[in-house]
Amino acid sequence: MATTAPLAAGQAADVPQIRTLTLHDVMDALTKGIADARDKPSHIPFVIGIYTMVMLLGFLVVFNYEYLPWVFPAVSGAVLIGPFVTLALCEVSRRRERGLDYSGLQGYDFWHGPSFGDIVLLGLMLIALYFFWLTSAMTIYGMTLGDPWRSVPKSPDSVVEFAKLVFGTSGGWTLIILGNLMGAFFAVAGLMLGAVSFPLLLDRPVGIGVAVQTSIRVVMANPVMMGVWGLIVVVMLLAGAIPLLAGLAFTIPVLGHATWHLYRKVVV
């Protein structure tokens, strides 16, 4: 059973308290997320969005290999803005849990809430973090496989050449190691900012400062279980991405709904 983590001395009384998560809590949140996704399927918008992105990336790479090094950072870094993208799904789960009307498009209506301005501001923060990750990833690419003296790294001439550079050279392996370390740093930063902040802003008029502070406290108080949650997110996204990203249209809604239930389990 989850236990409540006490507030530190001097903390304001209106700051939400947090609980200690267990593995059962994490898996139960995922199970409830699956149930919500089955009850109100939301995969069609994600199918449209994902295939639009696939076609755009494919077009850019086929006709201009200069964009090839951007593909992996762009796709993998999208997890940073996931909490913002799936916000409407949290609203569906919130309404469903409380017996409110979630039929039609009304179930996704979160923009009339008192914290909508804070939600947009926090979303812009995550988008900024995403572009900071892209800039960092391309800087590492430029310093390992590109020309560090050029403002734009030298682009490969083909997919095969790019694969040989990445997996067959010392610079490529340096890119892989440094890129993954940098990616882990951004993933942790994104998790701390967005773990429960968006559901909290949907649920209560606490303000962006309290929402972010609470999200950070959740991760700090539950490093192992939030790490497990992060691993579940990564595994499900990878599994969904294997069939040409098609599975993401089903795994992303499940994770979006599950985020709400994880919030309900960890925030008092």
GROMACS .gro file of N, CA and C in nm, residues 28-188:
model
  483
   28ASP      N    1  -0.094  -0.099  -1.180
   28ASP     CA    2  -0.237  -0.074  -1.175
   28ASP      C    3  -0.272   0.051  -1.256
   29ALA      N    4  -0.187   0.154  -1.251
   29ALA     CA    5  -0.209   0.273  -1.332
   29ALA      C    6  -0.206   0.239  -1.480
   30LEU      N    7  -0.114   0.152  -1.519
   30LEU     CA    8  -0.105   0.110  -1.659
   30LEU      C    9  -0.228   0.030  -1.699
   31THR      N   10  -0.275  -0.057  -1.612
   31THR     CA   11  -0.395  -0.137  -1.640
   31THR      C   12  -0.517  -0.048  -1.658
   32LYS      N   13  -0.530   0.052  -1.572
   32LYS     CA   14  -0.642   0.145  -1.584
   32LYS      C   15  -0.630   0.230  -1.710
   33GLY      N   16  -0.506   0.262  -1.749
   33GLY     CA   17  -0.486   0.336  -1.873
   33GLY      C   18  -0.532   0.256  -1.993
   34ILE      N   19  -0.507   0.126  -1.991
   34ILE     CA   20  -0.553   0.038  -2.100
   34ILE      C   21  -0.706   0.035  -2.104
   35ALA      N   22  -0.768   0.028  -1.984
   35ALA     CA   23  -0.914   0.025  -1.978
   35ALA      C   24  -0.974   0.154  -2.032
   36ASP      N   25  -0.914   0.268  -1.999
   36ASP     CA   26  -0.965   0.396  -2.050
   36ASP      C   27  -0.952   0.403  -2.202
   37ALA      N   28  -0.837   0.356  -2.254
   37ALA     CA   29  -0.815   0.359  -2.399
   37ALA      C   30  -0.916   0.270  -2.472
   38ARG      N   31  -0.953   0.160  -2.411
   38ARG     CA   32  -1.053   0.072  -2.472
   38ARG      C   33  -1.192   0.135  -2.467
   39ASP      N   34  -1.221   0.202  -2.357
   39ASP     CA   35  -1.354   0.261  -2.340
   39ASP      C   36  -1.378   0.378  -2.433
   40LYS      N   37  -1.274   0.459  -2.455
   40LYS     CA   38  -1.286   0.573  -2.546
   40LYS      C   39  -1.165   0.575  -2.638
   41PRO      N   40  -1.170   0.501  -2.747
   41PRO     CA   41  -1.055   0.494  -2.839
   41PRO      C   42  -1.019   0.633  -2.894
   42SER      N   43  -0.890   0.663  -2.890
   42SER     CA   44  -0.843   0.795  -2.936
   42SER      C   45  -0.728   0.781  -3.035
   43HIS      N   46  -0.720   0.665  -3.102
   43HIS     CA   47  -0.603   0.640  -3.184
   43HIS      C   48  -0.606   0.709  -3.320
   44ILE      N   49  -0.724   0.747  -3.368
   44ILE     CA   50  -0.734   0.806  -3.502
   44ILE      C   51  -0.651   0.934  -3.516
   45PRO      N   52  -0.663   1.031  -3.422
   45PRO     CA   53  -0.579   1.151  -3.436
   45PRO      C   54  -0.430   1.120  -3.434
   46PHE      N   55  -0.390   1.020  -3.355
   46PHE     CA   56  -0.249   0.985  -3.348
   46PHE      C   57  -0.203   0.914  -3.475
   47VAL      N   58  -0.293   0.835  -3.537
   47VAL     CA   59  -0.260   0.773  -3.665
   47VAL      C   60  -0.230   0.882  -3.769
   48ILE      N   61  -0.318   0.982  -3.773
   48ILE     CA   62  -0.300   1.090  -3.869
   48ILE      C   63  -0.171   1.167  -3.842
   49GLY      N   64  -0.148   1.201  -3.714
   49GLY     CA   65  -0.029   1.277  -3.678
   49GLY      C   66   0.100   1.201  -3.700
   50ILE      N   67   0.100   1.074  -3.662
   50ILE     CA   68   0.221   0.992  -3.675
   50ILE      C   69   0.256   0.970  -3.821
   51TYR      N   70   0.157   0.937  -3.903
   51TYR     CA   71   0.188   0.910  -4.043
   51TYR      C   72   0.224   1.037  -4.119
   52THR      N   73   0.170   1.150  -4.074
   52THR     CA   74   0.213   1.277  -4.132
   52THR      C   75   0.361   1.300  -4.102
   53MET      N   76   0.402   1.272  -3.978
   53MET     CA   77   0.541   1.289  -3.941
   53MET      C   78   0.631   1.190  -4.017
   54VAL      N   79   0.586   1.066  -4.030
   54VAL     CA   80   0.665   0.965  -4.102
   54VAL      C   81   0.685   1.007  -4.247
   55MET      N   82   0.579   1.051  -4.312
   55MET     CA   83   0.590   1.091  -4.451
   55MET      C   84   0.681   1.213  -4.467
   56LEU      N   85   0.671   1.307  -4.374
   56LEU     CA   86   0.755   1.426  -4.381
   56LEU      C   87   0.902   1.390  -4.364
   57LEU      N   88   0.932   1.309  -4.262
   57LEU     CA   89   1.071   1.268  -4.240
   57LEU      C   90   1.123   1.187  -4.358
   58GLY      N   91   1.039   1.097  -4.408
   58GLY     CA   92   1.080   1.016  -4.523
   58GLY      C   93   1.108   1.102  -4.645
   59PHE      N   94   1.023   1.200  -4.670
   59PHE     CA   95   1.043   1.291  -4.783
   59PHE      C   96   1.174   1.369  -4.769
   60LEU      N   97   1.199   1.421  -4.649
   60LEU     CA   98   1.320   1.499  -4.627
   60LEU      C   99   1.446   1.415  -4.645
   61VAL      N  100   1.443   1.293  -4.591
   61VAL     CA  101   1.562   1.208  -4.598
   61VAL      C  102   1.588   1.160  -4.740
   62VAL      N  103   1.482   1.119  -4.810
   62VAL     CA  104   1.499   1.066  -4.945
   62VAL      C  105   1.553   1.173  -5.040
   63PHE      N  106   1.503   1.293  -5.026
   63PHE     CA  107   1.540   1.397  -5.121
   63PHE      C  108   1.652   1.489  -5.071
   64ASN      N  109   1.690   1.474  -4.945
   64ASN     CA  110   1.799   1.556  -4.894
   64ASN      C  111   1.860   1.487  -4.774
   65TYR      N  112   1.974   1.419  -4.794
   65TYR     CA  113   2.035   1.342  -4.687
   65TYR      C  114   2.091   1.432  -4.576
   66GLU      N  115   2.088   1.562  -4.599
   66GLU     CA  116   2.135   1.654  -4.495
   66GLU      C  117   2.053   1.639  -4.367
   67TYR      N  118   1.926   1.595  -4.382
   67TYR     CA  119   1.838   1.582  -4.267
   67TYR      C  120   1.847   1.446  -4.199
   68LEU      N  121   1.922   1.354  -4.256
   68LEU     CA  122   1.930   1.219  -4.200
   68LEU      C  123   1.978   1.216  -4.055
   69PRO      N  124   2.081   1.292  -4.017
   69PRO     CA  125   2.124   1.289  -3.876
   69PRO      C  126   2.020   1.342  -3.778
   70TRP      N  127   1.918   1.412  -3.830
   70TRP     CA  128   1.815   1.467  -3.741
   70TRP      C  129   1.708   1.365  -3.705
   71VAL      N  130   1.698   1.256  -3.780
   71VAL     CA  131   1.584   1.166  -3.764
   71VAL      C  132   1.577   1.107  -3.624
   72PHE      N  133   1.686   1.044  -3.580
   72PHE     CA  134   1.682   0.979  -3.448
   72PHE      C  135   1.661   1.080  -3.335
   73PRO      N  136   1.734   1.191  -3.329
   73PRO     CA  137   1.707   1.289  -3.222
   73PRO      C  138   1.564   1.342  -3.224
   74ALA      N  139   1.510   1.365  -3.345
   74ALA     CA  140   1.375   1.419  -3.354
   74ALA      C  141   1.270   1.320  -3.304
   75VAL      N  142   1.285   1.193  -3.343
   75VAL     CA  143   1.187   1.092  -3.303
   75VAL      C  144   1.203   1.056  -3.155
   76SER      N  145   1.325   1.029  -3.111
   76SER     CA  146   1.345   0.988  -2.971
   76SER      C  147   1.315   1.102  -2.875
   77GLY      N  148   1.344   1.224  -2.915
   77GLY     CA  149   1.321   1.338  -2.826
   77GLY      C  150   1.175   1.375  -2.812
   78ALA      N  151   1.089   1.319  -2.899
   78ALA     CA  152   0.946   1.351  -2.892
   78ALA      C  153   0.885   1.309  -2.758
   79VAL      N  154   0.952   1.217  -2.688
   79VAL     CA  155   0.901   1.174  -2.558
   79VAL      C  156   0.901   1.290  -2.459
   80LEU      N  157   0.985   1.390  -2.482
   80LEU     CA  158   0.993   1.505  -2.391
   80LEU      C  159   0.864   1.586  -2.391
   81ILE      N  160   0.795   1.592  -2.504
   81ILE     CA  161   0.671   1.669  -2.511
   81ILE      C  162   0.549   1.579  -2.499
   82GLY      N  163   0.571   1.450  -2.470
   82GLY     CA  164   0.461   1.356  -2.456
   82GLY      C  165   0.356   1.398  -2.354
   83PRO      N  166   0.397   1.442  -2.232
   83PRO     CA  167   0.295   1.482  -2.134
   83PRO      C  168   0.204   1.594  -2.182
   84PHE      N  169   0.257   1.684  -2.265
   84PHE     CA  170   0.178   1.794  -2.319
   84PHE      C  171   0.086   1.745  -2.430
   85VAL      N  172   0.139   1.659  -2.516
   85VAL     CA  173   0.062   1.608  -2.630
   85VAL      C  174  -0.057   1.524  -2.583
   86THR      N  175  -0.038   1.449  -2.474
   86THR     CA  176  -0.143   1.357  -2.427
   86THR      C  177  -0.230   1.418  -2.318
   87LEU      N  178  -0.225   1.549  -2.303
   87LEU     CA  179  -0.301   1.615  -2.198
   87LEU      C  180  -0.451   1.589  -2.208
   88ALA      N  181  -0.504   1.592  -2.331
   88ALA     CA  182  -0.647   1.570  -2.350
   88ALA      C  183  -0.689   1.431  -2.302
   89LEU      N  184  -0.599   1.334  -2.312
   89LEU     CA  185  -0.631   1.199  -2.266
   89LEU      C  186  -0.643   1.195  -2.114
   90CYS      N  187  -0.560   1.272  -2.046
   90CYS     CA  188  -0.572   1.283  -1.900
   90CYS      C  189  -0.709   1.340  -1.862
   91GLU      N  190  -0.756   1.437  -1.941
   91GLU     CA  191  -0.887   1.496  -1.914
   91GLU      C  192  -0.998   1.393  -1.930
   92VAL      N  193  -0.987   1.306  -2.031
   92VAL     CA  194  -1.085   1.199  -2.049
   92VAL      C  195  -1.086   1.108  -1.926
   93SER      N  196  -0.967   1.068  -1.880
   93SER     CA  197  -0.959   0.980  -1.763
   93SER      C  198  -1.012   1.049  -1.639
   94ARG      N  199  -0.985   1.179  -1.626
   94ARG     CA  200  -1.036   1.253  -1.510
   94ARG      C  201  -1.188   1.254  -1.510
   95ARG      N  202  -1.248   1.282  -1.625
   95ARG     CA  203  -1.394   1.285  -1.634
   95ARG      C  204  -1.453   1.146  -1.613
   96ARG      N  205  -1.391   1.046  -1.670
   96ARG     CA  206  -1.442   0.908  -1.657
   96ARG      C  207  -1.437   0.863  -1.513
   97GLU      N  208  -1.329   0.895  -1.443
   97GLU     CA  209  -1.315   0.855  -1.303
   97GLU      C  210  -1.420   0.919  -1.215
   98ARG      N  211  -1.458   1.042  -1.247
   98ARG     CA  212  -1.549   1.118  -1.161
   98ARG      C  213  -1.693   1.116  -1.208
   99GLY      N  214  -1.720   1.032  -1.308
   99GLY     CA  215  -1.857   1.017  -1.354
   99GLY      C  216  -1.908   1.135  -1.433
  100LEU      N  217  -1.818   1.217  -1.490
  100LEU     CA  218  -1.859   1.331  -1.570
  100LEU      C  219  -1.875   1.290  -1.716
  101ASP      N  220  -1.941   1.374  -1.793
  101ASP     CA  221  -1.964   1.345  -1.934
  101ASP      C  222  -1.832   1.352  -2.010
  102TYR      N  223  -1.797   1.243  -2.078
  102TYR     CA  224  -1.676   1.244  -2.160
  102TYR      C  225  -1.706   1.194  -2.301
  103SER      N  226  -1.831   1.212  -2.341
  103SER     CA  227  -1.872   1.169  -2.475
  103SER      C  228  -1.830   1.273  -2.578
  104GLY      N  229  -1.807   1.227  -2.700
  104GLY     CA  230  -1.772   1.317  -2.808
  104GLY      C  231  -1.646   1.397  -2.780
  105LEU      N  232  -1.639   1.516  -2.837
  105LEU     CA  233  -1.523   1.601  -2.817
  105LEU      C  234  -1.522   1.668  -2.680
  106GLN      N  235  -1.637   1.666  -2.612
  106GLN     CA  236  -1.643   1.729  -2.480
  106GLN      C  237  -1.548   1.663  -2.382
  107GLY      N  238  -1.522   1.534  -2.403
  107GLY     CA  239  -1.432   1.464  -2.313
  107GLY      C  240  -1.290   1.516  -2.318
  108TYR      N  241  -1.254   1.584  -2.428
  108TYR     CA  242  -1.118   1.635  -2.443
  108TYR      C  243  -1.108   1.783  -2.407
  109ASP      N  244  -1.216   1.839  -2.356
  109ASP     CA  245  -1.220   1.983  -2.330
  109ASP      C  246  -1.147   2.016  -2.200
  110PHE      N  247  -1.021   2.057  -2.212
  110PHE     CA  248  -0.943   2.098  -2.096
  110PHE      C  249  -0.908   2.246  -2.101
  111TRP      N  250  -0.940   2.314  -2.211
  111TRP     CA  251  -0.894   2.452  -2.228
  111TRP      C  252  -0.982   2.554  -2.155
  112HIS      N  253  -1.095   2.509  -2.098
  112HIS     CA  254  -1.177   2.601  -2.022
  112HIS      C  255  -1.147   2.597  -1.872
  113GLY      N  256  -1.046   2.520  -1.833
  113GLY     CA  257  -1.010   2.510  -1.693
  113GLY      C  258  -0.937   2.634  -1.643
  114PRO      N  259  -0.934   2.654  -1.511
  114PRO     CA  260  -0.871   2.774  -1.454
  114PRO      C  261  -0.719   2.778  -1.473
  115SER      N  262  -0.658   2.664  -1.502
  115SER     CA  263  -0.511   2.659  -1.514
  115SER      C  264  -0.465   2.649  -1.658
  116PHE      N  265  -0.552   2.685  -1.754
  116PHE     CA  266  -0.516   2.668  -1.894
  116PHE      C  267  -0.391   2.749  -1.932
  117GLY      N  268  -0.380   2.871  -1.881
  117GLY     CA  269  -0.263   2.953  -1.909
  117GLY      C  270  -0.135   2.889  -1.859
  118ASP      N  271  -0.140   2.832  -1.739
  118ASP     CA  272  -0.023   2.764  -1.683
  118ASP      C  273   0.011   2.638  -1.763
  119ILE      N  274  -0.092   2.569  -1.811
  119ILE     CA  275  -0.071   2.448  -1.892
  119ILE      C  276   0.002   2.484  -2.021
  120VAL      N  277  -0.041   2.591  -2.086
  120VAL     CA  278   0.024   2.635  -2.210
  120VAL      C  279   0.168   2.675  -2.183
  121LEU      N  280   0.192   2.748  -2.074
  121LEU     CA  281   0.327   2.792  -2.041
  121LEU      C  282   0.418   2.672  -2.015
  122LEU      N  283   0.367   2.575  -1.941
  122LEU     CA  284   0.446   2.455  -1.912
  122LEU      C  285   0.471   2.376  -2.040
  123GLY      N  286   0.372   2.371  -2.128
  123GLY     CA  287   0.390   2.304  -2.256
  123GLY      C  288   0.499   2.370  -2.338
  124LEU      N  289   0.502   2.502  -2.337
  124LEU     CA  290   0.607   2.574  -2.410
  124LEU      C  291   0.745   2.546  -2.350
  125MET      N  292   0.751   2.526  -2.219
  125MET     CA  293   0.877   2.491  -2.154
  125MET      C  294   0.927   2.356  -2.204
  126LEU      N  295   0.837   2.259  -2.217
  126LEU     CA  296   0.877   2.127  -2.265
  126LEU      C  297   0.917   2.132  -2.413
  127ILE      N  298   0.847   2.213  -2.490
  127ILE     CA  299   0.885   2.229  -2.631
  127ILE      C  300   1.024   2.292  -2.642
  128ALA      N  301   1.051   2.390  -2.555
  128ALA     CA  302   1.185   2.451  -2.553
  128ALA      C  303   1.291   2.347  -2.515
  129LEU      N  304   1.257   2.261  -2.419
  129LEU     CA  305   1.349   2.154  -2.379
  129LEU      C  306   1.375   2.060  -2.495
  130TYR      N  307   1.271   2.032  -2.573
  130TYR     CA  308   1.285   1.946  -2.691
  130TYR      C  309   1.382   2.005  -2.793
  131PHE      N  310   1.367   2.133  -2.823
  131PHE     CA  311   1.456   2.196  -2.920
  131PHE      C  312   1.598   2.212  -2.864
  132PHE      N  313   1.610   2.227  -2.733
  132PHE     CA  314   1.743   2.230  -2.671
  132PHE      C  315   1.811   2.095  -2.688
  133TRP      N  316   1.732   1.987  -2.676
  133TRP     CA  317   1.785   1.852  -2.698
  133TRP      C  318   1.831   1.836  -2.843
  134LEU      N  319   1.752   1.882  -2.938
  134LEU     CA  320   1.791   1.872  -3.078
  134LEU      C  321   1.922   1.948  -3.104
  135THR      N  322   1.932   2.067  -3.046
  135THR     CA  323   2.054   2.145  -3.063
  135THR      C  324   2.174   2.074  -3.002
  136SER      N  325   2.156   2.016  -2.885
  136SER     CA  326   2.264   1.944  -2.818
  136SER      C  327   2.305   1.820  -2.897
  137ALA      N  328   2.205   1.746  -2.948
  137ALA     CA  329   2.234   1.626  -3.026
  137ALA      C  330   2.312   1.659  -3.153
  138MET      N  331   2.274   1.764  -3.222
  138MET     CA  332   2.343   1.800  -3.345
  138MET      C  333   2.481   1.859  -3.317
  139THR      N  334   2.498   1.921  -3.201
  139THR     CA  335   2.630   1.970  -3.162
  139THR      C  336   2.725   1.852  -3.140
  140ILE      N  337   2.676   1.748  -3.073
  140ILE     CA  338   2.757   1.628  -3.053
  140ILE      C  339   2.790   1.563  -3.186
  141TYR      N  340   2.691   1.558  -3.276
  141TYR     CA  341   2.715   1.501  -3.409
  141TYR      C  342   2.823   1.580  -3.483
  142GLY      N  343   2.815   1.712  -3.474
  142GLY     CA  344   2.913   1.795  -3.541
  142GLY      C  345   3.053   1.777  -3.487
  143MET      N  346   3.065   1.752  -3.356
  143MET     CA  347   3.196   1.738  -3.294
  143MET      C  348   3.254   1.597  -3.310
  144THR      N  349   3.172   1.501  -3.351
  144THR     CA  350   3.221   1.363  -3.364
  144THR      C  351   3.231   1.318  -3.509
  145LEU      N  352   3.122   1.331  -3.584
  145LEU     CA  353   3.120   1.285  -3.723
  145LEU      C  354   3.120   1.398  -3.824
  146GLY      N  355   3.087   1.518  -3.781
  146GLY     CA  356   3.083   1.630  -3.873
  146GLY      C  357   3.211   1.712  -3.866
  147ASP      N  358   3.202   1.832  -3.913
  147ASP     CA  359   3.314   1.925  -3.911
  147ASP      C  360   3.287   2.028  -3.803
  148PRO      N  361   3.363   2.026  -3.690
  148PRO     CA  362   3.333   2.115  -3.580
  148PRO      C  363   3.350   2.262  -3.615
  149TRP      N  364   3.414   2.293  -3.727
  149TRP     CA  365   3.435   2.432  -3.764
  149TRP      C  366   3.325   2.485  -3.856
  150ARG      N  367   3.234   2.396  -3.896
  150ARG     CA  368   3.123   2.439  -3.980
  150ARG      C  369   3.002   2.470  -3.895
  151SER      N  370   2.923   2.568  -3.936
  151SER     CA  371   2.800   2.599  -3.862
  151SER      C  372   2.698   2.487  -3.878
  152VAL      N  373   2.704   2.414  -3.990
  152VAL     CA  374   2.616   2.299  -4.013
  152VAL      C  375   2.705   2.178  -4.039
  153PRO      N  376   2.689   2.068  -3.962
  153PRO     CA  377   2.774   1.950  -3.982
  153PRO      C  378   2.764   1.896  -4.124
  154LYS      N  379   2.872   1.836  -4.171
  154LYS     CA  380   2.874   1.774  -4.304
  154LYS      C  381   2.772   1.661  -4.308
  155SER      N  382   2.688   1.660  -4.408
  155SER     CA  383   2.584   1.560  -4.419
  155SER      C  384   2.633   1.438  -4.495
  156PRO      N  385   2.581   1.317  -4.464
  156PRO     CA  386   2.620   1.196  -4.536
  156PRO      C  387   2.560   1.195  -4.676
  157ASP      N  388   2.619   1.113  -4.763
  157ASP     CA  389   2.572   1.103  -4.902
  157ASP      C  390   2.466   0.996  -4.921
  158SER      N  391   2.449   0.906  -4.822
  158SER     CA  392   2.349   0.800  -4.833
  158SER      C  393   2.323   0.742  -4.695
  159VAL      N  394   2.215   0.663  -4.686
  159VAL     CA  395   2.183   0.596  -4.560
  159VAL      C  396   2.291   0.495  -4.523
  160VAL      N  397   2.341   0.423  -4.623
  160VAL     CA  398   2.445   0.323  -4.598
  160VAL      C  399   2.571   0.389  -4.546
  161GLU      N  400   2.610   0.501  -4.607
  161GLU     CA  401   2.730   0.571  -4.560
  161GLU      C  402   2.712   0.621  -4.417
  162PHE      N  403   2.593   0.670  -4.388
  162PHE     CA  404   2.565   0.719  -4.253
  162PHE      C  405   2.575   0.606  -4.150
  163ALA      N  406   2.518   0.490  -4.184
  163ALA     CA  407   2.525   0.375  -4.094
  163ALA      C  408   2.670   0.331  -4.072
  164LYS      N  409   2.751   0.333  -4.176
  164LYS     CA  410   2.892   0.296  -4.162
  164LYS      C  411   2.966   0.395  -4.073
  165LEU      N  412   2.934   0.523  -4.086
  165LEU     CA  413   2.998   0.625  -4.004
  165LEU      C  414   2.963   0.607  -3.857
  166VAL      N  415   2.836   0.577  -3.830
  166VAL     CA  416   2.790   0.566  -3.692
  166VAL      C  417   2.843   0.440  -3.625
  167PHE      N  418   2.832   0.325  -3.694
  167PHE     CA  419   2.865   0.197  -3.630
  167PHE      C  420   3.003   0.144  -3.666
  168GLY      N  421   3.072   0.208  -3.758
  168GLY     CA  422   3.200   0.154  -3.802
  168GLY      C  423   3.319   0.243  -3.779
  169THR      N  424   3.300   0.352  -3.704
  169THR     CA  425   3.412   0.442  -3.676
  169THR      C  426   3.416   0.474  -3.527
  170SER      N  427   3.534   0.515  -3.480
  170SER     CA  428   3.546   0.553  -3.339
  170SER      C  429   3.463   0.677  -3.309
  171GLY      N  430   3.458   0.770  -3.407
  171GLY     CA  431   3.374   0.888  -3.388
  171GLY      C  432   3.228   0.853  -3.375
  172GLY      N  433   3.185   0.751  -3.451
  172GLY     CA  434   3.047   0.708  -3.442
  172GLY      C  435   3.012   0.652  -3.306
  173TRP      N  436   3.101   0.572  -3.251
  173TRP     CA  437   3.075   0.515  -3.119
  173TRP      C  438   3.083   0.622  -3.010
  174THR      N  439   3.167   0.721  -3.031
  174THR     CA  440   3.169   0.835  -2.938
  174THR      C  441   3.036   0.909  -2.944
  175LEU      N  442   2.984   0.924  -3.066
  175LEU     CA  443   2.853   0.986  -3.083
  175LEU      C  444   2.745   0.907  -3.010
  176ILE      N  445   2.746   0.774  -3.025
  176ILE     CA  446   2.645   0.690  -2.961
  176ILE      C  447   2.651   0.703  -2.809
  177ILE      N  448   2.772   0.697  -2.752
  177ILE     CA  449   2.787   0.702  -2.607
  177ILE      C  450   2.748   0.839  -2.553
  178LEU      N  451   2.807   0.944  -2.611
  178LEU     CA  452   2.776   1.079  -2.563
  178LEU      C  453   2.630   1.116  -2.588
  179GLY      N  454   2.578   1.075  -2.704
  179GLY     CA  455   2.439   1.105  -2.736
  179GLY      C  456   2.342   1.040  -2.639
  180ASN      N  457   2.370   0.914  -2.604
  180ASN     CA  458   2.280   0.846  -2.510
  180ASN      C  459   2.292   0.903  -2.369
  181LEU      N  460   2.412   0.941  -2.329
  181LEU     CA  461   2.427   1.005  -2.197
  181LEU      C  462   2.353   1.137  -2.193
  182MET      N  463   2.369   1.216  -2.299
  182MET     CA  464   2.298   1.343  -2.305
  182MET      C  465   2.148   1.320  -2.310
  183GLY      N  466   2.106   1.219  -2.387
  183GLY     CA  467   1.964   1.188  -2.395
  183GLY      C  468   1.906   1.146  -2.262
  184ALA      N  469   1.983   1.070  -2.183
  184ALA     CA  470   1.937   1.029  -2.050
  184ALA      C  471   1.918   1.151  -1.960
  185PHE      N  472   2.009   1.247  -1.971
  185PHE     CA  473   1.997   1.370  -1.892
  185PHE      C  474   1.868   1.445  -1.927
  186PHE      N  475   1.841   1.460  -2.056
  186PHE     CA  476   1.719   1.530  -2.097
  186PHE      C  477   1.595   1.450  -2.060
  187ALA      N  478   1.602   1.318  -2.065
  187ALA     CA  479   1.487   1.235  -2.028
  187ALA      C  480   1.453   1.253  -1.882
  188VAL      N  481   1.554   1.256  -1.796
  188VAL     CA  482   1.531   1.277  -1.653
  188VAL      C  483   1.473   1.417  -1.629
   0.00000   0.00000   0.00000
